[in-house]
PDB file of C-alpha atoms in Angstrom:
ATOM      1  CA  MET A   1       0.000   0.000   0.000  1.00 37.00           C
ATOM      2  CA  ASP A   2       1.332   3.455  -0.968  1.00 45.00           C
ATOM      3  CA  THR A   3       1.532   5.594   2.185  1.00 52.00           C
ATOM      4  CA  ALA A   4       3.523   8.470   0.646  1.00 65.00           C
ATOM      5  CA  VAL A   5       2.265  11.929   1.558  1.00 91.00           C
ATOM      6  CA  SER A   6       1.834  14.016  -1.581  1.00 96.00           C
ATOM      7  CA  LEU A   7       1.803  17.753  -2.122  1.00 97.00           C
ATOM      8  CA  GLY A   8      -0.196  18.982  -5.076  1.00 97.00           C
ATOM      9  CA  VAL A   9       1.346  22.044  -6.739  1.00 98.00           C
ATOM     10  CA  ALA A  10      -0.465  24.261  -9.221  1.00 98.00           C
ATOM     11  CA  ARG A  11       1.411  26.870 -11.231  1.00 98.00           C
ATOM     12  CA  LEU A  12      -1.289  29.353 -12.165  1.00 98.00           C
ATOM     13  CA  GLY A  13       0.665  32.132 -13.849  1.00 97.00           C
ATOM     14  CA  MET A  14      -0.735  35.682 -13.604  1.00 98.00           C
ATOM     15  CA  VAL A  15      -4.038  35.763 -11.687  1.00 98.00           C
ATOM     16  CA  ASP A  16      -6.219  38.683 -10.595  1.00 96.00           C
ATOM     17  CA  TYR A  17      -6.070  39.054  -6.818  1.00 95.00           C
ATOM     18  CA  MET A  18      -9.801  38.714  -6.143  1.00 94.00           C
ATOM     19  CA  ALA A  19     -10.111  35.748  -8.508  1.00 96.00           C
ATOM     20  CA  ALA A  20      -7.311  34.029  -6.605  1.00 96.00           C
ATOM     21  CA  LEU A  21      -9.051  34.781  -3.320  1.00 95.00           C
ATOM     22  CA  GLU A  22     -12.280  33.198  -4.563  1.00 95.00           C
ATOM     23  CA  LEU A  23     -10.304  30.162  -5.698  1.00 97.00           C
ATOM     24  CA  GLN A  24      -8.665  29.857  -2.286  1.00 96.00           C
ATOM     25  CA  ASN A  25     -12.046  29.969  -0.565  1.00 95.00           C
ATOM     26  CA  ALA A  26     -13.327  27.168  -2.794  1.00 96.00           C
ATOM     27  CA  LEU A  27     -10.219  25.060  -2.229  1.00 97.00           C
ATOM     28  CA  VAL A  28     -10.303  25.567   1.533  1.00 97.00           C
ATOM     29  CA  ALA A  29     -13.899  24.306   1.557  1.00 95.00           C
ATOM     30  CA  ALA A  30     -12.840  21.319  -0.557  1.00 96.00           C
ATOM     31  CA  ARG A  31      -9.875  20.580   1.730  1.00 97.00           C
ATOM     32  CA  ILE A  32     -12.073  20.749   4.847  1.00 96.00           C
ATOM     33  CA  ARG A  33     -14.297  18.013   3.420  1.00 95.00           C
ATOM     34  CA  ASP A  34     -11.245  16.075   2.106  1.00 95.00           C
ATOM     35  CA  ALA A  35     -12.295  16.465  -1.528  1.00 95.00           C
ATOM     36  CA  ILE A  36      -8.695  17.472  -2.303  1.00 96.00           C
ATOM     37  CA  GLY A  37      -5.333  16.904  -0.650  1.00 96.00           C
ATOM     38  CA  ASP A  38      -2.842  19.516   0.499  1.00 97.00           C
ATOM     39  CA  THR A  39      -2.231  21.914  -2.373  1.00 98.00           C
ATOM     40  CA  LEU A  40       0.222  24.747  -2.975  1.00 98.00           C
ATOM     41  CA  LEU A  41      -0.834  27.465  -5.416  1.00 98.00           C
ATOM     42  CA  LEU A  42       2.038  29.382  -7.015  1.00 98.00           C
ATOM     43  CA  LEU A  43       1.251  32.481  -9.030  1.00 98.00           C
ATOM     44  CA  GLU A  44       1.826  36.153  -9.704  1.00 98.00           C
ATOM     45  CA  HIS A  45      -0.635  39.012  -9.339  1.00 98.00           C
ATOM     46  CA  PRO A  46      -1.105  42.175 -11.356  1.00 96.00           C
ATOM     47  CA  HIS A  47      -0.192  45.243  -9.284  1.00 95.00           C
ATOM     48  CA  VAL A  48      -2.232  45.326  -6.061  1.00 94.00           C
ATOM     49  CA  TYR A  49      -1.961  46.491  -2.451  1.00 92.00           C
ATOM     50  CA  THR A  50      -3.587  44.437   0.292  1.00 88.00           C
ATOM     51  CA  LEU A  51      -4.293  45.125   3.949  1.00 85.00           C
ATOM     52  CA  GLY A  52      -4.765  42.444   6.588  1.00 81.00           C
ATOM     53  CA  ARG A  53      -7.990  42.287   8.564  1.00 75.00           C
ATOM     54  CA  GLY A  54      -6.658  44.550  11.340  1.00 75.00           C
ATOM     55  CA  ALA A  55      -4.231  46.598   9.257  1.00 74.00           C
ATOM     56  CA  ASP A  56      -3.782  50.330   9.762  1.00 74.00           C
ATOM     57  CA  ALA A  57      -4.703  52.141   6.525  1.00 77.00           C
ATOM     58  CA  SER A  58      -2.271  54.934   7.418  1.00 77.00           C
ATOM     59  CA  TYR A  59       0.519  52.605   6.295  1.00 76.00           C
ATOM     60  CA  LEU A  60      -0.611  53.411   2.742  1.00 77.00           C
ATOM     61  CA  THR A  61       1.434  56.591   2.712  1.00 78.00           C
ATOM     62  CA  LYS A  62       1.144  57.768  -0.901  1.00 75.00           C
ATOM     63  CA  ALA A  63      -1.463  57.874  -3.636  1.00 64.00           C
ATOM     64  CA  THR A  64      -1.486  54.515  -5.414  1.00 70.00           C
ATOM     65  CA  GLY A  65      -2.943  55.752  -8.701  1.00 76.00           C
ATOM     66  CA  SER A  66      -4.700  53.016 -10.617  1.00 83.00           C
ATOM     67  CA  VAL A  67      -3.368  50.193  -8.432  1.00 89.00           C
ATOM     68  CA  ALA A  68      -6.184  48.319  -6.684  1.00 87.00           C
ATOM     69  CA  ILE A  69      -6.408  48.137  -2.877  1.00 87.00           C
ATOM     70  CA  HIS A  70      -8.132  45.283  -1.019  1.00 85.00           C
ATOM     71  CA  ARG A  71      -8.662  44.565   2.670  1.00 84.00           C
ATOM     72  CA  VAL A  72      -8.707  40.818   3.262  1.00 79.00           C
ATOM     73  CA  SER A  73      -8.932  38.218   6.025  1.00 74.00           C
ATOM     74  CA  ARG A  74      -5.237  37.440   6.412  1.00 79.00           C
ATOM     75  CA  GLY A  75      -3.057  38.513   9.315  1.00 69.00           C
ATOM     76  CA  GLY A  76      -0.482  41.263   8.964  1.00 74.00           C
ATOM     77  CA  GLN A  77      -0.446  44.857   7.790  1.00 80.00           C
ATOM     78  CA  VAL A  78      -0.138  46.285   4.267  1.00 85.00           C
ATOM     79  CA  THR A  79       1.845  44.737   1.438  1.00 87.00           C
ATOM     80  CA  TYR A  80       2.271  44.913  -2.311  1.00 92.00           C
ATOM     81  CA  HIS A  81       1.928  42.153  -4.905  1.00 95.00           C
ATOM     82  CA  GLY A  82       2.885  42.453  -8.537  1.00 97.00           C
ATOM     83  CA  PRO A  83       4.693  40.952 -11.524  1.00 97.00           C
ATOM     84  CA  GLY A  84       8.042  39.406 -10.727  1.00 98.00           C
ATOM     85  CA  GLN A  85       6.939  38.315  -7.257  1.00 98.00           C
ATOM     86  CA  ILE A  86       6.094  34.679  -6.500  1.00 98.00           C
ATOM     87  CA  VAL A  87       3.015  34.392  -4.318  1.00 98.00           C
ATOM     88  CA  GLY A  88       2.390  31.078  -2.608  1.00 98.00           C
ATOM     89  CA  TYR A  89      -0.995  30.102  -1.203  1.00 98.00           C
ATOM     90  CA  PRO A  90      -0.787  26.804   0.716  1.00 98.00           C
ATOM     91  CA  ILE A  91      -4.145  25.079   1.150  1.00 98.00           C
ATOM     92  CA  VAL A  92      -2.950  22.733   3.875  1.00 97.00           C
ATOM     93  CA  LYS A  93      -4.790  20.862   6.628  1.00 97.00           C
ATOM     94  CA  LEU A  94      -3.019  21.298   9.951  1.00 96.00           C
ATOM     95  CA  ALA A  95      -3.601  18.186  12.044  1.00 91.00           C
ATOM     96  CA  GLY A  96      -2.098  16.803  15.236  1.00 89.00           C
ATOM     97  CA  ALA A  97       1.203  18.452  16.159  1.00 86.00           C
ATOM     98  CA  ARG A  98       0.894  20.671  13.074  1.00 89.00           C
ATOM     99  CA  ARG A  99      -1.938  22.604  14.758  1.00 94.00           C
ATOM    100  CA  ASP A 100       0.421  25.311  15.901  1.00 95.00           C
ATOM    101  CA  VAL A 101       0.174  28.664  14.115  1.00 95.00           C
ATOM    102  CA  SER A 102       3.591  29.870  15.254  1.00 95.00           C
ATOM    103  CA  ARG A 103       5.194  26.628  14.065  1.00 96.00           C
ATOM    104  CA  TYR A 104       3.434  27.009  10.717  1.00 97.00           C
ATOM    105  CA  LEU A 105       4.770  30.561  10.265  1.00 97.00           C
ATOM    106  CA  ARG A 106       8.307  29.466  11.123  1.00 97.00           C
ATOM    107  CA  LYS A 107       8.004  26.655   8.555  1.00 97.00           C
ATOM    108  CA  LEU A 108       7.017  29.163   5.868  1.00 98.00           C
ATOM    109  CA  GLU A 109      10.070  31.234   6.776  1.00 98.00           C
ATOM    110  CA  GLN A 110      12.165  28.069   6.555  1.00 98.00           C
ATOM    111  CA  VAL A 111      10.875  27.524   3.008  1.00 98.00           C
ATOM    112  CA  MET A 112      12.005  30.994   1.927  1.00 98.00           C
ATOM    113  CA  ILE A 113      15.370  30.717   3.656  1.00 98.00           C
ATOM    114  CA  ALA A 114      16.098  27.361   2.007  1.00 98.00           C
ATOM    115  CA  ALA A 115      15.009  28.603  -1.423  1.00 98.00           C
ATOM    116  CA  LEU A 116      17.145  31.732  -1.174  1.00 98.00           C
ATOM    117  CA  ARG A 117      20.180  29.676  -0.237  1.00 97.00           C
ATOM    118  CA  GLU A 118      20.043  28.265  -3.780  1.00 96.00           C
ATOM    119  CA  TYR A 119      20.863  31.790  -4.987  1.00 96.00           C
ATOM    120  CA  ASP A 120      23.703  32.251  -2.491  1.00 96.00           C
ATOM    121  CA  ILE A 121      21.560  34.511  -0.328  1.00 97.00           C
ATOM    122  CA  GLU A 122      21.911  33.831   3.397  1.00 96.00           C
ATOM    123  CA  ALA A 123      18.487  34.985   4.496  1.00 97.00           C
ATOM    124  CA  THR A 124      17.468  35.279   8.139  1.00 96.00           C
ATOM    125  CA  ARG A 125      14.544  35.738  10.495  1.00 95.00           C
ATOM    126  CA  ARG A 126      14.186  38.656  12.900  1.00 92.00           C
ATOM    127  CA  ASP A 127      13.124  38.220  16.507  1.00 90.00           C
ATOM    128  CA  GLY A 128       9.529  39.211  17.102  1.00 89.00           C
ATOM    129  CA  MET A 129       8.754  39.629  13.399  1.00 89.00           C
ATOM    130  CA  THR A 130       7.342  37.430  10.660  1.00 91.00           C
ATOM    131  CA  GLY A 131       9.037  37.218   7.276  1.00 94.00           C
ATOM    132  CA  VAL A 132      12.531  36.844   5.868  1.00 96.00           C
ATOM    133  CA  TRP A 133      15.376  39.341   5.487  1.00 95.00           C
ATOM    134  CA  ALA A 134      18.425  39.444   3.214  1.00 95.00           C
ATOM    135  CA  GLY A 135      20.949  41.663   4.894  1.00 93.00           C
ATOM    136  CA  SER A 136      19.177  44.768   6.171  1.00 92.00           C
ATOM    137  CA  ARG A 137      16.255  44.490   3.750  1.00 94.00           C
ATOM    138  CA  LYS A 138      13.144  42.348   3.715  1.00 95.00           C
ATOM    139  CA  ILE A 139      12.850  39.939   0.794  1.00 97.00           C
ATOM    140  CA  ALA A 140       9.821  37.792   1.679  1.00 96.00           C
ATOM    141  CA  SER A 141       6.551  38.577   3.461  1.00 93.00           C
ATOM    142  CA  ILE A 142       4.055  36.270   5.128  1.00 93.00           C
ATOM    143  CA  GLY A 143       0.410  36.749   6.046  1.00 90.00           C
ATOM    144  CA  VAL A 144      -1.876  33.780   6.629  1.00 92.00           C
ATOM    145  CA  GLY A 145      -5.469  32.869   7.323  1.00 93.00           C
ATOM    146  CA  ILE A 146      -6.698  29.627   8.865  1.00 95.00           C
ATOM    147  CA  ARG A 147     -10.232  28.273   8.657  1.00 94.00           C
ATOM    148  CA  ARG A 148     -11.092  25.117  10.613  1.00 95.00           C
ATOM    149  CA  TRP A 149      -7.369  24.360  10.639  1.00 97.00           C
ATOM    150  CA  VAL A 150      -7.001  24.638   6.862  1.00 98.00           C
ATOM    151  CA  THR A 151      -4.608  27.357   5.763  1.00 97.00           C
ATOM    152  CA  MET A 152      -5.007  30.047   3.111  1.00 96.00           C
ATOM    153  CA  HIS A 153      -3.199  33.225   2.021  1.00 95.00           C
ATOM    154  CA  GLY A 154       0.532  32.615   2.527  1.00 95.00           C
ATOM    155  CA  PHE A 155       3.825  34.118   1.389  1.00 97.00           C
ATOM    156  CA  ALA A 156       5.311  36.457  -1.207  1.00 96.00           C
ATOM    157  CA  LEU A 157       8.915  36.259  -2.391  1.00 98.00           C
ATOM    158  CA  ASN A 158      10.391  39.098  -4.423  1.00 98.00           C
ATOM    159  CA  VAL A 159      12.220  37.682  -7.443  1.00 98.00           C
ATOM    160  CA  THR A 160      12.376  40.385 -10.129  1.00 97.00           C
ATOM    161  CA  THR A 161       9.809  42.670  -8.493  1.00 97.00           C
ATOM    162  CA  ASP A 162       9.747  46.397  -9.319  1.00 95.00           C
ATOM    163  CA  LEU A 163      10.597  47.549  -5.812  1.00 95.00           C
ATOM    164  CA  ARG A 164       9.433  51.124  -6.455  1.00 92.00           C
ATOM    165  CA  TYR A 165       5.859  50.014  -5.744  1.00 91.00           C
ATOM    166  CA  PHE A 166       6.803  49.501  -2.094  1.00 89.00           C
ATOM    167  CA  ASP A 167       7.549  53.230  -1.821  1.00 87.00           C
ATOM    168  CA  ALA A 168       3.812  53.944  -1.448  1.00 84.00           C
ATOM    169  CA  ILE A 169       3.503  51.895   1.754  1.00 82.00           C
ATOM    170  CA  VAL A 170       5.141  51.070   5.056  1.00 78.00           C
ATOM    171  CA  PRO A 171       5.794  47.404   4.202  1.00 70.00           C
ATOM    172  CA  CYS A 172       4.201  45.064   6.736  1.00 68.00           C
ATOM    173  CA  GLY A 173       3.731  48.079   9.042  1.00 72.00           C
ATOM    174  CA  ILE A 174       7.454  48.122   9.892  1.00 73.00           C
ATOM    175  CA  GLU A 175       8.701  51.707  10.007  1.00 75.00           C
ATOM    176  CA  GLY A 176      11.909  52.153   8.031  1.00 73.00           C
ATOM    177  CA  CYS A 177      11.551  48.754   6.341  1.00 80.00           C
ATOM    178  CA  ARG A 178      13.138  48.598   2.908  1.00 91.00           C
ATOM    179  CA  MET A 179      12.502  45.764   0.471  1.00 92.00           C
ATOM    180  CA  THR A 180      14.816  43.850  -1.827  1.00 96.00           C
ATOM    181  CA  SER A 181      14.570  40.988  -4.340  1.00 97.00           C
ATOM    182  CA  ILE A 182      16.599  38.033  -5.554  1.00 98.00           C
ATOM    183  CA  ALA A 183      17.508  40.018  -8.678  1.00 97.00           C
ATOM    184  CA  ALA A 184      18.545  43.109  -6.714  1.00 96.00           C
ATOM    185  CA  PHE A 185      20.605  40.983  -4.334  1.00 94.00           C
ATOM    186  CA  GLY A 186      23.163  40.007  -6.942  1.00 91.00           C
ATOM    187  CA  ASN A 187      21.166  37.697  -9.227  1.00 93.00           C
ATOM    188  CA  PRO A 188      20.056  39.891 -12.169  1.00 94.00           C
ATOM    189  CA  GLN A 189      19.664  36.848 -14.421  1.00 95.00           C
ATOM    190  CA  VAL A 190      17.073  35.139 -12.219  1.00 95.00           C
ATOM    191  CA  THR A 191      13.579  34.423 -13.549  1.00 96.00           C
ATOM    192  CA  VAL A 192      10.282  33.650 -11.891  1.00 97.00           C
ATOM    193  CA  ALA A 193       9.964  30.452 -13.934  1.00 95.00           C
ATOM    194  CA  GLU A 194      13.179  28.929 -12.595  1.00 95.00           C
ATOM    195  CA  THR A 195      12.428  30.004  -9.029  1.00 97.00           C
ATOM    196  CA  LEU A 196       9.096  28.166  -8.958  1.00 98.00           C
ATOM    197  CA  ALA A 197      10.751  24.747  -8.837  1.00 96.00           C
ATOM    198  CA  THR A 198      13.083  25.927  -6.077  1.00 97.00           C
ATOM    199  CA  ILE A 199      10.099  27.023  -3.992  1.00 98.00           C
ATOM    200  CA  GLU A 200       8.210  23.785  -4.639  1.00 97.00           C
ATOM    201  CA  HIS A 201      11.060  21.601  -3.434  1.00 97.00           C
ATOM    202  CA  ALA A 202      11.841  23.810  -0.425  1.00 98.00           C
ATOM    203  CA  PHE A 203       8.172  23.705   0.623  1.00 98.00           C
ATOM    204  CA  ALA A 204       7.927  19.933   0.257  1.00 98.00           C
ATOM    205  CA  ALA A 205      11.100  19.474   2.308  1.00 97.00           C
ATOM    206  CA  ALA A 206      10.091  21.866   5.094  1.00 97.00           C
ATOM    207  CA  PHE A 207       6.636  20.317   5.483  1.00 96.00           C
ATOM    208  CA  GLU A 208       7.897  16.741   5.003  1.00 95.00           C
ATOM    209  CA  TYR A 209       5.961  15.697   1.905  1.00 97.00           C
ATOM    210  CA  ASP A 210       7.294  12.595   0.205  1.00 96.00           C
ATOM    211  CA  ARG A 211       6.513  13.700  -3.316  1.00 96.00           C
ATOM    212  CA  ILE A 212       5.234  16.561  -5.429  1.00 97.00           C
ATOM    213  CA  VAL A 213       2.447  16.012  -7.930  1.00 97.00           C
ATOM    214  CA  ALA A 214       1.186  18.489 -10.491  1.00 94.00           C
ATOM    215  CA  ALA A 215      -2.282  19.794  -9.684  1.00 93.00           C
ATOM    216  CA  GLU A 216      -4.048  20.611 -12.929  1.00 92.00           C
ATOM    217  CA  PRO A 217      -5.201  24.249 -12.843  1.00 89.00           C
ATOM    218  CA  HIS A 218      -8.394  23.623 -14.820  1.00 89.00           C
ATOM    219  CA  ARG A 219      -9.538  21.061 -12.242  1.00 90.00           C
ATOM    220  CA  LEU A 220      -8.985  23.544  -9.422  1.00 90.00           C
ATOM    221  CA  TRP A 221     -10.885  26.298 -11.227  1.00 90.00           C
ATOM    222  CA  ALA A 222     -13.681  23.788 -11.798  1.00 90.00           C
ATOM    223  CA  LEU A 223     -14.007  23.432  -8.007  1.00 85.00           C
ATOM    224  CA  LEU A 224     -14.689  27.160  -7.845  1.00 81.00           C
ATOM    225  CA  GLU A 225     -17.427  26.817 -10.441  1.00 75.00           C
ATOM    226  CA  SER A 226     -18.992  23.864  -8.612  1.00 66.00           C
ATOM    227  CA  THR A 227     -18.964  25.856  -5.359  1.00 58.00           C
ATOM    228  CA  ALA A 228     -20.846  28.673  -7.087  1.00 51.00           C
ATOM    229  CA  ASP A 229     -23.366  26.171  -8.477  1.00 51.00           C
ATOM    230  CA  ARG A 230     -24.017  24.761  -4.989  1.00 53.00           C
ATOM    231  CA  CYS A 231     -24.547  28.256  -3.602  1.00 48.00           C
ATOM    232  CA  GLU A 232     -27.087  29.016  -6.329  1.00 48.00           C
ATOM    233  CA  ALA A 233     -28.880  25.711  -5.752  1.00 50.00           C
ATOM    234  CA  SER A 234     -29.153  26.365  -2.002  1.00 50.00           C
ATOM    235  CA  GLY A 235     -30.031  30.050  -2.366  1.00 50.00           C
TER     236      GLY A 235
END
């Protein structure tokens, strides 16, 4: 009998922020009822600023022009997502000893630290803070939500991100925080495409999955459609 623990990974490309949020909600519901296994969504967003559920709007310090702003149910303050940044949304059931939010956050940091080591970047944590730093600058942000012990939202790693978009905010509500990226930290040749595999393997190792399997994007989007159909039928 095959007892290997698999991680499904879906590479979704560029996805509108609110569409991705709706997909997460559908997948969390599916994971709660065990209709799917643990799944990691990897994607990019068009330019967007997001605020956590208790975030202080004053951390949006400049006019953002045409860039959308959304307040959502994750933890944390304000952050930016955009092209060149890998966003990871783990839809993972925390059971047994894994039901520890602090442990889960440290594991996400471990994923980023291990991935960055592949680019000769010795990233670190900071006491009392969540996220990952490269030198004096922050390179990866984390903000999570958990519903009935199934996770959503997740992490954002700057790869080739246009860092000027962070100038309109106080990143993560940390005064004086400056952001960096893999490209800006001495790897100008890096691409998002090549970094995806690095993230996948670092995540599987940190969370002790035995194997990675490709999750077909069209099947995941179909779960969103079926959720909408059920809502209409029950309405």
